[in-house]
Amino acid sequence: MSSEVSKQAAARRTFAIISHPDAGKTTLTEKLLLLGGAIRMAGQVKAKGDNRRAHSDWMKIEQARGISVTTSVMTFEYEGATFNLLDTPGHEDFSEDTYRTLTAVDSAIMVIDAAKGIEAQTRKLFEVCRLRDIPIITFVNKMDREGRDVFEILDEVAEALALDTVPMVWPVGGGGTFKGCYDLVKEEMIPFSGEDDYGTPISAPLLGDELPDLIPEDQYETLLEEADLAMDACPKFDLESYREGHLTPVYFGSALKSFGVKQLLDAVLEFAPAPKIQPANPREVKPDDAKVTGFVFKVQANMDPKHRDRIAFMRICSGKFTRGMKLHQIGTGKSMSVHNPIMFFAQNRELAQEAWPGDIIGIPNHGTLRVGDSMTEGEDIRFSGIPSFAPEILQRVRLDDPLKAKHLSKALESLAEEGVTQVFRPVIGAMYIVGVVGQLQLEVLLARIEQEYGINVGFEPAPFVTARWVTSDDEAAMKHFLDRNKGSLADDRDGCPVYMARNHWDMGRIQEDNPKLNFTATRER
Ligand code: G4P
């Protein structure tokens, strides 16, 4: 049994694509799915998005803004392996959701626009990958357009992200003169035809006779020079170093033309780790442990607002899951038989008869399951490392109809469960405070409270600019602090104390004055 679990786990690659909006994540996703045979025609990822939007009112915002804020999971097969691709929302306001999704992957592809290099969003996301030692493969996209100097891009990744960069292929030209990529490891030329195709590699040693026949002479000279320089300046690819998150292999291509996409997916298959050992308390969890364990990293409201049920996305960490299995929700004493687990494919959802480590199943429920929940067959195991982030915008919620106070509390709580917002209940005062990472999140929140719960609310600025979770090993110091700062304290939805600062100076002062307390910008459940 355990050996079957090991075998299945070893054949799984669970990964996400991180990028700045517009770098080409959607296009790349589509091309990966095409390669994996999960879709047949380009244009379906977006079509599916539009279709999905039609079912959900609150996603009108998404439509109006032309951005994608939902996370989905797509499973496909390629070369005998199962790939679980977790899509992350690209808009920076939804970074918290994205961060949580990253807790459920074993590796990531970082897409960079060749003309833009590292952008703000990529940098933030990377920090989370770093925090969790998620190995990254870099894809420099849009090589068919004029881009920046290749060495400059490699340097920027290396410097901005403190990562060794190892080019695995080297681009020949760029923009109008892009002739394809030279595979530095296999010594093959992959010509770019300009048409939409994955490119067929031709064996051609760098110093052999074939290569000069495949590309123009001046570009051959440049390739020789640059490849020489690159091999000198960059370290050699080292699998361990990549898997530990210190080194990123770099590929170049054009997602729009499918070019370079096959090399990229081959790299995920060959180098990216299969499901890893997961940190948990009181013991870590190995994928081939016989019993099923997993954790919920995302909860999404059903697309049909008339039905309040939710889908919890659970990553399986160990064991063989079978449909109907009884799982315990650790910490609550509740258990549930999972009769309708859902697997997500590009075009449809199917009931999962079985699932293995690395797989993501959707569990329909009525609000019982929450982000961060650990699920097991009975053993008390809690997965660590699913973060909540300090909100950057704090607003008071003004209720127009005071009779709806109870409804509002319920609405806020369930939206907080989904991770749409964070909710704080001030120790003094009755108005809830919601915390979000970006303005757009507030709009989504407002629309959903109105449309799904029929409550009219408004937001008004709270006199706070930031919030920090407060913890301490020193009980007396903690009690003293909590007693003396009631006006600036609130409880988060788990009842954990949060200090809300009026300005950044205040935050600094409070930290200095209370050396025995920890003030943290993230909280792990
Ligand atoms: P995102 O999900 O990261 O936000 O990016 P997306 O794939 O939607 O791509 C953003 C834009 O960049 C799209 O153009 C897309 O066609 C283009 N693009 C993606 N990959 C490449 C590439 O390799 N080469 C070139 N030249 N363009 C690329 P758009 O005009 O904004 O959208 P659309 O209307 O064409 O879909």
mmCIF file with all atom_site columns, C-alpha atoms in Angstrom, residues 142-145 171-182 189-202 214-215 252-261:
data_model
loop_
_atom_site.group_PDB
_atom_site.id
_atom_site.type_symbol
_atom_site.label_atom_id
_atom_site.label_alt_id
_atom_site.label_comp_id
_atom_site.label_asym_id
_atom_site.label_entity_id
_atom_site.label_seq_id
_atom_site.pdbx_PDB_ins_code
_atom_site.Cartn_x
_atom_site.Cartn_y
_atom_site.Cartn_z
_atom_site.occupancy
_atom_site.B_iso_or_equiv
_atom_site.pdbx_formal_charge
_atom_site.auth_seq_id
_atom_site.auth_comp_id
_atom_site.auth_asym_id
_atom_site.auth_atom_id
_atom_site.pdbx_PDB_model_num
ATOM 1  C CA . LYS A 1 142 ? 7.732  37.417 -24.912 1.00 0.00 ? 142 LYS A CA 1
ATOM 2  C CA . MET A 1 143 ? 11.079 36.791 -26.598 1.00 0.00 ? 143 MET A CA 1
ATOM 3  C CA . ASP A 1 144 ? 9.293  37.423 -29.897 1.00 0.00 ? 144 ASP A CA 1
ATOM 4  C CA . ARG A 1 145 ? 9.122  41.083 -28.865 1.00 0.00 ? 145 ARG A CA 1
ATOM 5  C CA . PRO A 1 171 ? 18.151 32.971 -26.834 1.00 0.00 ? 171 PRO A CA 1
ATOM 6  C CA . VAL A 1 172 ? 19.434 33.668 -30.304 1.00 0.00 ? 172 VAL A CA 1
ATOM 7  C CA . GLY A 1 173 ? 18.382 37.226 -31.050 1.00 0.00 ? 173 GLY A CA 1
ATOM 8  C CA . GLY A 1 174 ? 15.158 38.767 -29.799 1.00 0.00 ? 174 GLY A CA 1
ATOM 9  C CA . GLY A 1 175 ? 12.081 40.560 -31.129 1.00 0.00 ? 175 GLY A CA 1
ATOM 10 C CA . GLY A 1 176 ? 12.167 40.686 -34.927 1.00 0.00 ? 176 GLY A CA 1
ATOM 11 C CA . THR A 1 177 ? 15.497 38.849 -35.031 1.00 0.00 ? 177 THR A CA 1
ATOM 12 C CA . PHE A 1 178 ? 14.515 36.055 -32.621 1.00 0.00 ? 178 PHE A CA 1
ATOM 13 C CA . LYS A 1 179 ? 15.744 32.803 -34.154 1.00 0.00 ? 179 LYS A CA 1
ATOM 14 C CA . GLY A 1 180 ? 15.071 30.447 -31.276 1.00 0.00 ? 180 GLY A CA 1
ATOM 15 C CA . CYS A 1 181 ? 16.956 29.077 -28.306 1.00 0.00 ? 181 CYS A CA 1
ATOM 16 C CA . TYR A 1 182 ? 20.118 27.109 -27.989 1.00 0.00 ? 182 TYR A CA 1
ATOM 17 C CA . MET A 1 189 ? 19.201 24.271 -31.435 1.00 0.00 ? 189 MET A CA 1
ATOM 18 C CA . ILE A 1 190 ? 15.463 24.854 -31.092 1.00 0.00 ? 190 ILE A CA 1
ATOM 19 C CA . PRO A 1 191 ? 14.554 27.028 -34.081 1.00 0.00 ? 191 PRO A CA 1
ATOM 20 C CA . PHE A 1 192 ? 11.723 29.547 -33.782 1.00 0.00 ? 192 PHE A CA 1
ATOM 21 C CA . SER A 1 193 ? 9.566  29.427 -36.872 1.00 0.00 ? 193 SER A CA 1
ATOM 22 C CA . GLY A 1 194 ? 7.479  32.469 -36.040 1.00 0.00 ? 194 GLY A CA 1
ATOM 23 C CA . GLU A 1 195 ? 4.409  30.223 -36.195 1.00 0.00 ? 195 GLU A CA 1
ATOM 24 C CA . ASP A 1 196 ? 2.580  28.803 -33.205 1.00 0.00 ? 196 ASP A CA 1
ATOM 25 C CA . ASP A 1 197 ? 4.569  25.647 -32.483 1.00 0.00 ? 197 ASP A CA 1
ATOM 26 C CA . TYR A 1 198 ? 6.548  24.110 -29.670 1.00 0.00 ? 198 TYR A CA 1
ATOM 27 C CA . GLY A 1 199 ? 9.741  23.962 -31.764 1.00 0.00 ? 199 GLY A CA 1
ATOM 28 C CA . THR A 1 200 ? 11.653 20.810 -32.677 1.00 0.00 ? 200 THR A CA 1
ATOM 29 C CA . PRO A 1 201 ? 15.175 20.589 -31.274 1.00 0.00 ? 201 PRO A CA 1
ATOM 30 C CA . ILE A 1 202 ? 18.010 19.777 -33.684 1.00 0.00 ? 202 ILE A CA 1
ATOM 31 C CA . LEU A 1 214 ? 20.902 26.815 -38.704 1.00 0.00 ? 214 LEU A CA 1
ATOM 32 C CA . ILE A 1 215 ? 21.291 30.495 -37.818 1.00 0.00 ? 215 ILE A CA 1
ATOM 33 C CA . PHE A 1 252 ? 13.396 31.712 -22.552 1.00 0.00 ? 252 PHE A CA 1
ATOM 34 C CA . GLY A 1 253 ? 10.467 31.585 -24.930 1.00 0.00 ? 253 GLY A CA 1
ATOM 35 C CA . SER A 1 254 ? 7.246  32.972 -26.225 1.00 0.00 ? 254 SER A CA 1
ATOM 36 C CA . ALA A 1 255 ? 4.122  31.635 -24.569 1.00 0.00 ? 255 ALA A CA 1
ATOM 37 C CA . LEU A 1 256 ? 2.019  33.263 -27.266 1.00 0.00 ? 256 LEU A CA 1
ATOM 38 C CA . LYS A 1 257 ? 3.774  31.179 -29.924 1.00 0.00 ? 257 LYS A CA 1
ATOM 39 C CA . SER A 1 258 ? 4.059  28.125 -27.641 1.00 0.00 ? 258 SER A CA 1
ATOM 40 C CA . PHE A 1 259 ? 7.791  28.395 -28.100 1.00 0.00 ? 259 PHE A CA 1
ATOM 41 C CA . GLY A 1 260 ? 9.939  27.146 -25.213 1.00 0.00 ? 260 GLY A CA 1
ATOM 42 C CA . VAL A 1 261 ? 6.883  25.837 -23.380 1.00 0.00 ? 261 VAL A CA 1
#
